[in-house]
Amino acid sequence: MNALVALCHFCELHGPRTLFCTEALHPPSPSPSSQAGIPAPGDRDRDGDREGEGLTMRANSSATQRGEMCEGCRSLPASHPGFVSIDDETGIRFLSHQHPRQPQLFSVVRQACVRSLSCEVCPGREGPIFFGDEQHGFVFSHTFFIKDSLARGFQRWYSIVMVAMDRIYLINSWPFLLRHLKLTIQSLQSTALKVFDSEQGVCPQRAVRINSVFSPAVFPHQRSGNAARSLTSLTQHPNLWASLHSSFSWLLKACGSRLTEKLLEGAPTEDTLVLIERQTEQEEEMSCWEGAEGGALKSQRHQSESELGHDFLCDDVKFDELPGPKFRSLRHLRQVLGAAEFRQLAWHVLMGNQVIWRGAHPGLIQSAFTVLKSLLPVGCVRSVPYSAQYEEAYKCNFLGLSPDVPIPTHVSSSEFSVLVDVSTERNFQISAVHDDDICSLYQFTISSANTQPTDRGPTLLNKLEVALSNENLSVDVVSHCLLCLKEEWMNKVKVLFKFSKVDGRGREDTQKVLALLGATGPGEEDNVRLLKFWMTGLSKTYKSHLMTAVRGGERSPSQ
């Protein structure tokens, strides 16, 4: 995030002034000559300028500007070079001085300073405000008062402004900025209050002013010639500017790293929404466990989940490191199992039945699950990659078991499950085999109590098999073909969900909609079953949006 933080002050003699400014300097892109170890022309000069950036900025300020600066308008002395901090992770340099190093930034910060202390006022004068435009940047400003026993009204007016060109980013960072700027402001105010109370205890200024003769012409000089006191004097903080440099530098770094931008082509897909929802739920659960039980229990919980393989996002990465041959794609799986066996297995996957693989090699089983998962929307996938005991179908529709785990009778006799037993033909060294050796090393036995023929449908499977059997199509083309088929049928799922679940239409009307969607005809029963199963994978965001839109439509006629 390209932003700048500044501390501003309303001087009684000179009006709004910038006291202290922190900006982030990003490292330049390396030139070909610098990558080869040869310094490019002008590099030495640029490095020299950076080492003396404080002197450069002072040279840019005119003599008139320096002459107009009083003690209250000045933060660092003329001999001070400023403060520099370097982020080792990113190479970003955080530079602090009274004014920005570039004339363009000086003008932007100057305008933000004037508007925050004179034009833009929030209720009560103290608090956060937001203003700006595309030309001069957008500003988050927090105004506040500092106690001063010698000031008019016993207080001076300050503000902290953050200037950025990205309006959306700055607005989204509002709660974060408000929370951390309040801490800095409260620290300044509490420190100044102690100095104020100490000075008032020695010489109460209120009684002195009541008993003195008021003269507007000499009002600023009636307080021992010290009408404009510096912030260092008000707080009696010996390292005030170094402390503010640390605070502002951290604020710029944290604000820039807490939010990341992602480029989405068009509206997010259902799979993207489901993944975001799952990630959010996991983060919330982790936070709850942290707060309730502490970090030790959090680590224990994370380990148990990894063992059970409930984390959808980490399954493939975890098992990809396991040794042994693996299935590379749907086409590869079809070649190994055979066309008929593959169709039977894919049919069970699309219908939402529980697919059980039992064998001694977790990597092979997980690779099979990885390619079979691509047949379904993300919201329809519930996977336990490898377990030492049977898990019920409501917990997972993909289940990997070790070879000695028995299958319950009610499962083996159910038509809503399919079992793939993986047996080894002979002993072999896992590290010495390749993917092409799967056929010669393993034997696959597929069994299911389902007697319904799988050769008629669903339509999605028929089209997919045409693409898989066409050797002229590469694996990447088949993958994109499957993605388009899934999006096509997910759109049909959304229409059917809106028509049947939200609007509550009858069976006859639903049948007409199915005909319009092209889900009737040969394989109609399988198509309907697929659509109903895929309804369970719709994101909560989509369902909530749909229900809200329907309720709004119901209210609008009465309004």
Protein backbone atom coordinates (compact mmCIF):
# COMPACT_ATOMS: atom_id res chain seq x y z
CA MET A 1 0.00 0.00 0.00
CA ASN A 2 1.49 3.38 -1.03
CA ALA A 3 0.56 5.69 1.84
CA LEU A 4 2.01 8.40 4.03
CA VAL A 5 1.42 9.28 7.70
CA ALA A 6 1.87 12.79 9.08
CA LEU A 7 1.42 14.60 12.37
CA CYS A 8 -0.06 18.09 11.90
CA HIS A 9 -0.46 21.06 14.24
CA PHE A 10 -2.53 24.25 14.19
CA CYS A 11 -0.12 26.98 15.18
CA GLU A 12 -1.61 30.12 16.77
CA LEU A 13 0.88 32.25 14.84
CA HIS A 14 1.15 30.52 11.44
CA GLY A 15 -1.92 28.31 11.09
CA PRO A 16 -1.86 24.61 10.00
CA ARG A 17 1.64 23.16 9.82
CA THR A 18 3.07 19.69 9.18
CA LEU A 19 5.25 18.62 12.09
CA PHE A 20 6.36 15.08 11.30
CA CYS A 21 5.93 12.86 8.26
CA THR A 22 6.71 9.16 7.62
CA GLU A 23 6.72 7.66 4.13
CA ALA A 24 7.62 4.27 2.67
CA LEU A 25 10.31 4.11 -0.01
CA HIS A 26 10.08 0.92 -2.06
CA PRO A 27 13.30 -0.58 -3.42
CA PRO A 28 13.88 0.10 -7.14
CA SER A 29 13.71 -2.72 -9.67
CA PRO A 30 17.19 -4.08 -10.33
CA SER A 31 18.68 -3.12 -13.69
CA PRO A 32 20.48 -5.72 -15.85
CA SER A 33 23.85 -4.13 -15.07
CA SER A 34 23.22 -4.19 -11.33
CA GLN A 35 22.18 -7.86 -11.49
CA ALA A 36 25.53 -8.60 -13.13
CA GLY A 37 27.34 -6.88 -10.26
CA ILE A 38 28.19 -3.70 -12.20
CA PRO A 39 26.84 -0.49 -10.65
CA ALA A 40 24.65 1.39 -13.10
CA PRO A 41 25.46 5.03 -13.87
CA GLY A 42 23.99 7.26 -11.21
CA ASP A 43 23.57 4.48 -8.60
CA ARG A 44 26.29 6.00 -6.45
CA ASP A 45 24.60 9.38 -6.64
CA ARG A 46 21.24 7.91 -5.72
CA ASP A 47 22.70 6.10 -2.72
CA GLY A 48 24.36 9.27 -1.63
CA ASP A 49 21.10 11.15 -1.87
CA ARG A 50 19.36 8.53 0.28
CA GLU A 51 21.97 8.76 2.97
CA GLY A 52 21.44 12.51 3.10
CA GLU A 53 17.72 12.66 2.41
CA GLY A 54 17.14 14.85 5.42
CA LEU A 55 19.66 17.41 4.10
CA THR A 56 18.08 17.25 0.64
CA MET A 57 14.67 18.06 2.04
CA ARG A 58 15.99 20.94 4.06
CA ALA A 59 17.64 22.31 0.96
CA ASN A 60 14.31 22.19 -0.88
CA SER A 61 12.60 24.34 1.70
CA SER A 62 12.93 28.03 1.00
CA ALA A 63 14.48 30.57 3.34
CA THR A 64 11.10 32.20 3.71
CA GLN A 65 9.61 28.91 4.84
CA ARG A 66 12.34 28.42 7.43
CA GLY A 67 11.89 31.97 8.65
CA GLU A 68 8.17 31.47 9.23
CA MET A 69 8.73 28.41 11.41
CA CYS A 70 8.43 28.99 15.14
CA GLU A 71 9.18 26.54 17.92
CA GLY A 72 5.69 25.08 17.74
CA CYS A 73 5.95 24.55 13.95
CA ARG A 74 9.28 22.73 14.09
CA SER A 75 9.82 19.09 15.05
CA LEU A 76 13.42 18.18 14.25
CA PRO A 77 16.32 20.66 14.49
CA ALA A 78 17.97 21.87 11.29
CA SER A 79 20.99 19.64 11.87
CA HIS A 80 18.95 16.45 12.27
CA PRO A 81 19.11 14.07 9.25
CA GLY A 82 15.79 12.38 10.04
CA PHE A 83 14.96 8.76 10.89
CA VAL A 84 15.27 5.71 8.63
CA SER A 85 14.10 2.14 9.26
CA ILE A 86 14.56 -0.77 6.85
CA ASP A 87 12.21 -3.75 6.61
CA ASP A 88 14.48 -6.77 6.10
CA GLU A 89 11.65 -8.88 4.63
CA THR A 90 10.65 -6.53 1.81
CA GLY A 91 13.53 -4.06 1.61
CA ILE A 92 11.15 -1.13 2.13
CA ARG A 93 12.73 1.92 3.80
CA PHE A 94 10.59 4.02 6.15
CA LEU A 95 11.82 7.61 6.20
CA SER A 96 10.66 10.23 8.70
CA HIS A 97 11.28 13.96 8.65
CA GLN A 98 9.28 17.13 9.00
CA HIS A 99 8.26 17.23 5.33
CA PRO A 100 8.11 14.68 2.50
CA ARG A 101 11.14 14.30 0.25
CA GLN A 102 9.25 14.96 -3.02
CA PRO A 103 7.69 18.33 -3.90
CA GLN A 104 4.50 16.64 -5.19
CA LEU A 105 4.02 14.84 -1.89
CA PHE A 106 4.75 18.04 0.01
CA SER A 107 1.82 19.72 -1.74
CA VAL A 108 -0.52 16.77 -1.07
CA VAL A 109 0.40 16.57 2.61
CA ARG A 110 0.14 20.33 2.99
CA GLN A 111 -3.39 20.32 1.61
CA ALA A 112 -4.37 17.37 3.82
CA CYS A 113 -2.95 19.22 6.84
CA VAL A 114 -4.91 22.40 6.09
CA ARG A 115 -8.18 20.57 5.47
CA SER A 116 -7.88 18.34 8.54
CA LEU A 117 -7.34 21.32 10.89
CA SER A 118 -9.47 24.03 9.32
CA CYS A 119 -12.02 22.82 6.76
CA GLU A 120 -13.04 19.27 7.65
CA VAL A 121 -14.43 19.14 11.19
CA CYS A 122 -16.15 16.21 12.87
CA PRO A 123 -18.73 16.56 15.68
CA GLY A 124 -16.95 17.58 18.87
CA ARG A 125 -13.87 18.54 16.82
CA GLU A 126 -12.00 15.47 18.12
CA GLY A 127 -12.27 12.20 16.22
CA PRO A 128 -11.80 10.53 12.82
CA ILE A 129 -12.88 11.99 9.48
CA PHE A 130 -12.42 10.96 5.86
CA PHE A 131 -12.09 13.23 2.84
CA GLY A 132 -10.21 13.59 -0.43
CA ASP A 133 -10.45 13.15 -4.18
CA GLU A 134 -8.75 11.31 -7.02
CA GLN A 135 -6.40 14.19 -7.83
CA HIS A 136 -5.03 15.05 -4.38
CA GLY A 137 -5.47 11.67 -2.71
CA PHE A 138 -7.75 10.44 0.04
CA VAL A 139 -7.16 11.21 3.69
CA PHE A 140 -7.99 9.46 6.95
CA SER A 141 -7.59 12.11 9.64
CA HIS A 142 -7.92 11.92 13.42
CA THR A 143 -7.99 15.31 15.18
CA PHE A 144 -7.25 15.70 18.90
CA PHE A 145 -6.20 18.24 21.55
CA ILE A 146 -3.05 18.36 23.67
CA LYS A 147 -3.08 20.14 27.03
CA ASP A 148 -0.88 23.27 27.25
CA SER A 149 -0.96 25.61 30.23
CA LEU A 150 0.24 28.54 28.08
CA ALA A 151 -2.07 28.03 25.09
CA ARG A 152 -5.34 29.77 24.34
CA GLY A 153 -8.01 27.66 26.04
CA PHE A 154 -5.21 25.60 27.69
CA GLN A 155 -4.98 23.23 24.75
CA ARG A 156 -3.49 22.94 21.28
CA TRP A 157 -5.03 21.31 18.23
CA TYR A 158 -3.28 18.45 16.42
CA SER A 159 -4.17 15.80 13.88
CA ILE A 160 -2.68 12.59 12.49
CA VAL A 161 -3.41 12.05 8.81
CA MET A 162 -2.86 9.05 6.53
CA VAL A 163 -2.83 9.97 2.84
CA ALA A 164 -3.29 7.35 0.09
CA MET A 165 -4.54 7.24 -3.48
CA ASP A 166 -6.53 4.02 -2.94
CA ARG A 167 -9.90 5.07 -1.53
CA ILE A 168 -11.31 1.56 -1.11
CA TYR A 169 -8.23 0.30 0.71
CA LEU A 170 -8.23 3.26 3.06
CA ILE A 171 -11.92 2.87 3.88
CA ASN A 172 -11.50 -0.87 4.49
CA SER A 173 -8.63 -0.06 6.86
CA TRP A 174 -10.75 2.40 8.89
CA PRO A 175 -11.28 0.16 11.99
CA PHE A 176 -7.62 -0.87 12.02
CA LEU A 177 -6.35 2.70 11.67
CA LEU A 178 -8.77 4.06 14.23
CA ARG A 179 -7.80 1.46 16.82
CA HIS A 180 -4.06 1.99 16.54
CA LEU A 181 -4.07 5.76 16.07
CA LYS A 182 -6.15 6.08 19.23
CA LEU A 183 -3.39 4.32 21.16
CA THR A 184 -0.79 6.79 19.89
CA ILE A 185 -3.04 9.77 20.58
CA GLN A 186 -3.94 8.60 24.08
CA SER A 187 -0.25 8.14 24.87
CA LEU A 188 0.52 11.72 23.75
CA GLN A 189 -2.44 13.16 25.63
CA SER A 190 -1.73 11.32 28.89
CA THR A 191 1.94 12.35 28.82
CA ALA A 192 1.05 15.99 28.12
CA LEU A 193 -1.60 15.95 30.84
CA LYS A 194 1.01 15.06 33.46
CA VAL A 195 3.17 18.00 32.37
CA PHE A 196 0.10 20.27 32.36
CA ASP A 197 -0.89 19.28 35.90
CA SER A 198 2.67 19.78 37.08
CA GLU A 199 2.88 23.29 35.59
CA GLN A 200 -0.53 24.26 36.92
CA GLY A 201 0.52 23.15 40.38
CA VAL A 202 3.48 25.51 40.28
CA CYS A 203 1.75 28.50 38.65
CA PRO A 204 -2.00 28.34 37.94
CA GLN A 205 -2.42 30.19 34.68
CA ARG A 206 -6.16 30.72 34.98
CA ALA A 207 -5.77 33.05 37.99
CA VAL A 208 -2.88 34.88 36.32
CA ARG A 209 -4.90 35.60 33.19
CA ILE A 210 -7.96 36.78 35.11
CA ASN A 211 -5.89 39.28 37.08
CA SER A 212 -3.89 40.56 34.07
CA VAL A 213 -4.90 43.27 31.62
CA PHE A 214 -5.95 41.83 28.26
CA SER A 215 -4.47 43.40 25.12
CA PRO A 216 -5.15 41.69 21.75
CA ALA A 217 -2.08 43.25 20.16
CA VAL A 218 0.33 41.74 22.65
CA PHE A 219 -1.68 38.60 23.55
CA PRO A 220 0.82 36.10 22.08
CA HIS A 221 3.70 37.79 23.94
CA GLN A 222 2.01 38.06 27.34
CA ARG A 223 3.00 34.48 28.19
CA SER A 224 6.76 35.09 28.54
CA GLY A 225 7.15 35.16 24.75
CA ASN A 226 6.47 31.42 24.53
CA ALA A 227 3.10 31.34 22.78
CA ALA A 228 4.08 28.53 20.43
CA ARG A 229 5.57 25.64 22.40
CA SER A 230 6.87 22.50 20.74
CA LEU A 231 5.25 19.12 21.24
CA THR A 232 8.47 17.93 22.86
CA SER A 233 8.10 20.68 25.44
CA LEU A 234 4.44 19.84 26.05
CA THR A 235 5.11 16.14 26.68
CA GLN A 236 8.65 16.31 28.14
CA HIS A 237 9.38 13.18 26.09
CA PRO A 238 13.12 13.04 25.28
CA ASN A 239 12.69 10.55 22.39
CA LEU A 240 9.31 11.72 21.13
CA TRP A 241 10.13 11.85 17.40
CA ALA A 242 11.97 8.54 17.41
CA SER A 243 8.96 6.96 19.11
CA LEU A 244 6.57 8.47 16.57
CA HIS A 245 8.80 7.24 13.75
CA SER A 246 8.55 3.69 15.11
CA SER A 247 4.77 3.94 15.50
CA PHE A 248 4.16 5.40 12.04
CA SER A 249 6.56 2.97 10.36
CA TRP A 250 4.84 0.00 11.97
CA LEU A 251 1.45 1.40 11.02
CA LEU A 252 2.44 1.70 7.35
CA LYS A 253 3.90 -1.82 7.29
CA ALA A 254 0.97 -3.44 9.11
CA CYS A 255 -1.65 -1.57 7.11
CA GLY A 256 0.02 -2.57 3.86
CA SER A 257 0.25 -6.27 4.73
CA ARG A 258 -3.07 -6.91 6.48
CA LEU A 259 -5.13 -6.78 3.26
CA THR A 260 -4.19 -8.33 -0.07
CA GLU A 261 -5.80 -7.75 -3.43
CA LYS A 262 -6.94 -10.65 -5.60
CA LEU A 263 -7.84 -10.28 -9.25
CA LEU A 264 -11.02 -12.13 -10.16
CA GLU A 265 -12.15 -12.48 -13.75
CA GLY A 266 -15.85 -11.79 -13.55
CA ALA A 267 -18.07 -12.89 -10.68
CA PRO A 268 -16.61 -15.51 -8.30
CA THR A 269 -17.64 -19.08 -8.97
CA GLU A 270 -19.49 -21.25 -6.48
CA ASP A 271 -16.27 -23.16 -5.79
CA THR A 272 -14.49 -19.91 -4.92
CA LEU A 273 -17.28 -18.81 -2.58
CA VAL A 274 -17.34 -22.18 -0.81
CA LEU A 275 -13.56 -22.16 -0.33
CA ILE A 276 -13.70 -18.64 1.11
CA GLU A 277 -16.50 -19.67 3.48
CA ARG A 278 -14.59 -22.73 4.64
CA GLN A 279 -11.43 -20.75 5.21
CA THR A 280 -13.38 -18.15 7.21
CA GLU A 281 -15.01 -20.85 9.34
CA GLN A 282 -11.64 -22.45 10.05
CA GLU A 283 -10.15 -19.10 11.09
CA GLU A 284 -13.11 -18.40 13.39
CA GLU A 285 -12.85 -21.84 14.97
CA MET A 286 -9.13 -21.38 15.50
CA SER A 287 -9.76 -18.00 17.15
CA CYS A 288 -12.43 -19.45 19.43
CA TRP A 289 -10.19 -22.31 20.50
CA GLU A 290 -7.33 -19.89 21.10
CA GLY A 291 -9.43 -17.71 23.35
CA ALA A 292 -11.06 -20.57 25.27
CA GLU A 293 -8.30 -23.10 25.71
CA GLY A 294 -5.01 -21.45 24.75
CA GLY A 295 -2.31 -22.14 22.22
CA ALA A 296 -1.47 -25.68 23.41
CA LEU A 297 -4.97 -26.96 22.75
CA LYS A 298 -4.98 -25.17 19.40
CA SER A 299 -1.89 -27.09 18.31
CA GLN A 300 -3.40 -30.37 19.49
CA ARG A 301 -6.62 -29.66 17.63
CA HIS A 302 -4.81 -28.73 14.42
CA GLN A 303 -2.83 -31.95 14.57
CA SER A 304 -5.90 -34.14 15.07
CA GLU A 305 -7.66 -32.50 12.11
CA SER A 306 -4.64 -33.09 9.90
CA GLU A 307 -4.59 -36.74 10.88
CA LEU A 308 -8.24 -37.17 10.01
CA GLY A 309 -7.76 -35.20 6.78
CA HIS A 310 -10.72 -32.89 7.32
CA ASP A 311 -8.91 -29.87 5.92
CA PHE A 312 -9.95 -29.77 2.27
CA LEU A 313 -7.29 -27.26 1.32
CA CYS A 314 -4.36 -29.25 2.69
CA ASP A 315 -5.25 -32.80 1.64
CA ASP A 316 -3.62 -32.72 -1.77
CA VAL A 317 -0.48 -30.93 -0.59
CA LYS A 318 0.02 -33.31 2.31
CA PHE A 319 -0.35 -36.56 0.37
CA ASP A 320 1.52 -35.34 -2.69
CA GLU A 321 4.71 -35.82 -0.71
CA LEU A 322 4.00 -39.52 -0.10
CA PRO A 323 6.11 -41.96 -2.16
CA GLY A 324 4.81 -44.36 -4.78
CA PRO A 325 2.96 -44.15 -8.10
CA LYS A 326 -0.06 -41.91 -8.41
CA PHE A 327 -2.92 -41.19 -10.79
CA ARG A 328 -2.16 -38.13 -12.89
CA SER A 329 -5.55 -37.33 -14.42
CA LEU A 330 -9.06 -38.65 -15.10
CA ARG A 331 -7.84 -40.07 -18.40
CA HIS A 332 -5.04 -41.92 -16.62
CA LEU A 333 -7.49 -43.31 -14.06
CA ARG A 334 -9.80 -44.43 -16.86
CA GLN A 335 -6.96 -46.18 -18.66
CA VAL A 336 -5.93 -48.05 -15.51
CA LEU A 337 -9.41 -49.11 -14.35
CA GLY A 338 -10.93 -49.66 -17.78
CA ALA A 339 -13.76 -47.76 -19.45
CA ALA A 340 -16.64 -49.74 -17.86
CA GLU A 341 -15.21 -49.71 -14.33
CA PHE A 342 -14.33 -46.02 -14.58
CA ARG A 343 -17.87 -45.15 -15.70
CA GLN A 344 -19.34 -47.10 -12.80
CA LEU A 345 -17.04 -45.33 -10.32
CA ALA A 346 -17.66 -41.87 -11.83
CA TRP A 347 -21.40 -42.51 -11.77
CA HIS A 348 -21.30 -43.14 -8.00
CA VAL A 349 -19.24 -39.97 -7.51
CA LEU A 350 -21.70 -37.80 -9.46
CA MET A 351 -24.72 -39.30 -7.69
CA GLY A 352 -23.29 -38.46 -4.26
CA ASN A 353 -22.73 -42.04 -3.11
CA GLN A 354 -19.91 -42.87 -0.73
CA VAL A 355 -16.75 -43.87 -2.58
CA ILE A 356 -14.46 -46.10 -0.48
CA TRP A 357 -10.93 -47.00 -1.48
CA ARG A 358 -9.16 -49.61 0.62
CA GLY A 359 -5.46 -50.33 0.24
CA ALA A 360 -2.00 -50.16 1.75
CA HIS A 361 -0.71 -47.13 -0.14
CA PRO A 362 -2.21 -43.78 0.99
CA GLY A 363 -0.50 -41.80 -1.79
CA LEU A 364 -2.18 -43.84 -4.53
CA ILE A 365 -5.60 -43.57 -2.87
CA GLN A 366 -5.27 -39.84 -2.33
CA SER A 367 -4.24 -39.31 -5.96
CA ALA A 368 -7.40 -41.16 -7.02
CA PHE A 369 -9.49 -38.90 -4.76
CA THR A 370 -7.76 -35.82 -6.16
CA VAL A 371 -8.77 -36.61 -9.75
CA LEU A 372 -12.26 -37.82 -8.76
CA LYS A 373 -12.92 -34.65 -6.74
CA SER A 374 -12.63 -32.67 -9.96
CA LEU A 375 -15.96 -34.20 -11.04
CA LEU A 376 -17.82 -32.41 -8.26
CA PRO A 377 -18.31 -28.85 -7.01
CA VAL A 378 -16.15 -28.06 -4.01
CA GLY A 379 -19.21 -27.77 -1.76
CA CYS A 380 -20.15 -31.39 -2.46
CA VAL A 381 -16.78 -32.82 -1.39
CA ARG A 382 -16.29 -34.25 2.10
CA SER A 383 -13.11 -36.27 2.29
CA VAL A 384 -11.29 -38.42 4.81
CA PRO A 385 -8.16 -39.38 2.84
CA TYR A 386 -6.90 -42.27 4.98
CA SER A 387 -8.36 -43.68 8.17
CA ALA A 388 -7.89 -46.68 10.43
CA GLN A 389 -11.65 -47.03 10.94
CA TYR A 390 -14.79 -46.68 8.88
CA GLU A 391 -16.44 -43.26 8.78
CA GLU A 392 -20.16 -42.89 8.09
CA ALA A 393 -21.42 -41.49 4.79
CA TYR A 394 -22.80 -38.31 6.37
CA LYS A 395 -19.23 -37.41 7.38
CA CYS A 396 -17.55 -38.06 4.04
CA ASN A 397 -18.31 -39.17 0.51
CA PHE A 398 -14.61 -39.95 -0.16
CA LEU A 399 -13.09 -42.39 2.33
CA GLY A 400 -9.66 -44.03 2.25
CA LEU A 401 -9.10 -47.07 4.49
CA SER A 402 -6.15 -49.23 5.41
CA PRO A 403 -6.41 -52.80 4.03
CA ASP A 404 -7.39 -54.49 7.32
CA VAL A 405 -10.41 -52.25 8.06
CA PRO A 406 -13.70 -54.19 7.77
CA ILE A 407 -16.67 -52.67 5.94
CA PRO A 408 -19.92 -52.74 7.97
CA THR A 409 -22.65 -54.96 6.59
CA HIS A 410 -25.14 -52.14 6.16
CA VAL A 411 -22.60 -50.35 3.98
CA SER A 412 -21.54 -53.28 1.80
CA SER A 413 -25.18 -54.14 1.14
CA SER A 414 -26.19 -50.55 0.38
CA GLU A 415 -26.69 -49.33 -3.14
CA PHE A 416 -25.45 -45.88 -2.08
CA SER A 417 -21.79 -46.89 -1.76
CA VAL A 418 -19.03 -48.36 -3.91
CA LEU A 419 -15.87 -50.10 -2.70
CA VAL A 420 -12.55 -50.18 -4.57
CA ASP A 421 -10.11 -52.72 -3.13
CA VAL A 422 -6.49 -52.10 -4.10
CA SER A 423 -4.28 -55.18 -3.83
CA THR A 424 -0.61 -55.52 -4.68
CA GLU A 425 0.42 -58.08 -7.28
CA ARG A 426 3.90 -58.62 -5.84
CA ASN A 427 6.45 -57.05 -3.52
CA PHE A 428 8.23 -54.02 -4.92
CA GLN A 429 10.26 -51.03 -3.87
CA ILE A 430 8.08 -47.90 -3.83
CA SER A 431 10.92 -45.57 -4.79
CA ALA A 432 11.78 -47.59 -7.89
CA VAL A 433 8.38 -47.51 -9.63
CA HIS A 434 6.71 -45.00 -11.92
CA ASP A 435 3.14 -43.98 -12.67
CA ASP A 436 3.09 -46.15 -15.78
CA ASP A 437 3.64 -49.25 -13.65
CA ILE A 438 0.31 -48.96 -11.79
CA CYS A 439 -1.39 -51.54 -14.00
CA SER A 440 1.32 -54.11 -13.40
CA LEU A 441 1.71 -53.46 -9.69
CA TYR A 442 -1.87 -53.14 -8.47
CA GLN A 443 -5.15 -54.95 -8.98
CA PHE A 444 -8.39 -52.99 -8.56
CA THR A 445 -11.65 -54.69 -7.59
CA ILE A 446 -14.80 -52.56 -7.73
CA SER A 447 -17.91 -53.80 -5.90
CA SER A 448 -21.30 -52.26 -5.18
CA ALA A 449 -24.78 -53.47 -4.28
CA ASN A 450 -26.27 -51.04 -6.78
CA THR A 451 -28.07 -52.84 -9.62
CA GLN A 452 -29.20 -49.76 -11.53
CA PRO A 453 -27.60 -49.52 -14.99
CA THR A 454 -25.13 -46.67 -15.35
CA ASP A 455 -24.91 -46.62 -19.14
CA ARG A 456 -27.76 -44.16 -19.81
CA GLY A 457 -26.76 -41.14 -17.83
CA PRO A 458 -26.18 -38.59 -16.48
CA THR A 459 -25.67 -36.31 -19.46
CA LEU A 460 -22.59 -34.70 -17.92
CA LEU A 461 -20.85 -38.07 -17.64
CA ASN A 462 -21.73 -38.97 -21.23
CA LYS A 463 -20.18 -35.77 -22.56
CA LEU A 464 -17.12 -36.19 -20.34
CA GLU A 465 -16.47 -39.71 -21.60
CA VAL A 466 -16.59 -38.47 -25.19
CA ALA A 467 -13.83 -35.99 -24.34
CA LEU A 468 -11.78 -38.57 -22.41
CA SER A 469 -11.94 -41.11 -25.22
CA ASN A 470 -10.80 -38.54 -27.82
CA GLU A 471 -7.02 -38.93 -27.87
CA ASN A 472 -6.68 -35.79 -29.98
CA LEU A 473 -7.64 -33.73 -26.94
CA SER A 474 -4.87 -33.08 -24.42
CA VAL A 475 -5.32 -33.49 -20.69
CA ASP A 476 -5.52 -29.69 -20.25
CA VAL A 477 -8.26 -29.41 -22.87
CA VAL A 478 -10.25 -32.18 -21.18
CA SER A 479 -9.80 -30.38 -17.84
CA HIS A 480 -11.22 -27.16 -19.29
CA CYS A 481 -14.04 -29.12 -20.89
CA LEU A 482 -14.94 -30.60 -17.50
CA LEU A 483 -14.82 -27.13 -15.92
CA CYS A 484 -17.29 -25.81 -18.51
CA LEU A 485 -19.60 -28.79 -18.00
CA LYS A 486 -19.57 -28.27 -14.23
CA GLU A 487 -20.38 -24.57 -14.61
CA GLU A 488 -23.20 -25.41 -17.03
CA TRP A 489 -24.80 -27.89 -14.65
CA MET A 490 -24.19 -25.71 -11.60
CA ASN A 491 -26.22 -22.98 -13.32
CA LYS A 492 -29.00 -25.52 -13.82
CA VAL A 493 -28.75 -26.39 -10.14
CA LYS A 494 -29.22 -22.71 -9.22
CA VAL A 495 -32.33 -22.43 -11.41
CA LEU A 496 -33.82 -25.61 -9.95
CA PHE A 497 -33.03 -24.50 -6.39
CA LYS A 498 -34.67 -21.13 -6.93
CA PHE A 499 -37.71 -22.73 -8.58
CA SER A 500 -38.31 -25.66 -6.24
CA LYS A 501 -36.83 -24.70 -2.86
CA VAL A 502 -37.26 -20.92 -2.76
CA ASP A 503 -40.46 -20.43 -4.77
CA GLY A 504 -41.94 -23.76 -3.66
CA ARG A 505 -43.42 -24.75 -7.04
CA GLY A 506 -45.19 -28.07 -7.51
CA ARG A 507 -43.99 -31.25 -9.20
CA GLU A 508 -45.67 -30.48 -12.52
CA ASP A 509 -44.05 -27.05 -12.81
CA THR A 510 -40.71 -28.51 -11.75
CA GLN A 511 -40.93 -31.07 -14.54
CA LYS A 512 -41.44 -28.27 -17.07
CA VAL A 513 -38.35 -26.49 -15.75
CA LEU A 514 -36.32 -29.70 -16.04
CA ALA A 515 -37.40 -29.99 -19.66
CA LEU A 516 -36.29 -26.42 -20.32
CA LEU A 517 -32.95 -27.16 -18.66
CA GLY A 518 -32.36 -30.17 -20.89
CA ALA A 519 -32.39 -32.60 -17.97
CA THR A 520 -35.18 -34.83 -19.32
CA GLY A 521 -35.06 -37.63 -21.85
CA PRO A 522 -32.52 -40.52 -21.69
CA GLY A 523 -30.91 -40.63 -18.27
CA GLU A 524 -33.48 -38.25 -16.78
CA GLU A 525 -33.51 -40.00 -13.42
CA ASP A 526 -29.72 -39.70 -13.12
CA ASN A 527 -29.82 -36.05 -14.19
CA VAL A 528 -32.40 -35.18 -11.52
CA ARG A 529 -30.46 -37.08 -8.89
CA LEU A 530 -27.27 -35.23 -9.87
CA LEU A 531 -29.01 -31.85 -9.67
CA LYS A 532 -30.45 -32.58 -6.23
CA PHE A 533 -27.07 -33.75 -4.91
CA TRP A 534 -25.28 -30.70 -6.30
CA MET A 535 -27.81 -28.46 -4.53
CA THR A 536 -26.08 -29.43 -1.28
CA GLY A 537 -22.89 -27.83 -2.60
CA LEU A 538 -24.33 -24.35 -3.11
CA SER A 539 -22.57 -21.71 -1.05
CA LYS A 540 -24.23 -20.13 1.96
CA THR A 541 -23.54 -16.72 0.39
CA TYR A 542 -25.59 -17.57 -2.69
CA LYS A 543 -28.47 -19.06 -0.68
CA SER A 544 -28.56 -16.07 1.66
CA HIS A 545 -28.48 -13.63 -1.25
CA LEU A 546 -31.27 -15.50 -3.02
CA MET A 547 -33.50 -15.62 0.05
CA THR A 548 -32.90 -11.92 0.75
CA ALA A 549 -33.75 -10.98 -2.83
CA VAL A 550 -36.96 -13.04 -2.71
CA ARG A 551 -38.06 -11.47 0.58
CA GLY A 552 -37.31 -8.03 -0.82
CA GLY A 553 -39.38 -8.82 -3.91
CA GLU A 554 -42.27 -9.95 -1.73
CA ARG A 555 -42.23 -6.71 0.24
CA SER A 556 -41.91 -4.33 -2.67
CA PRO A 557 -45.49 -4.68 -4.05
CA SER A 558 -47.03 -3.86 -0.66
CA GLN A 559 -44.77 -0.85 -0.31
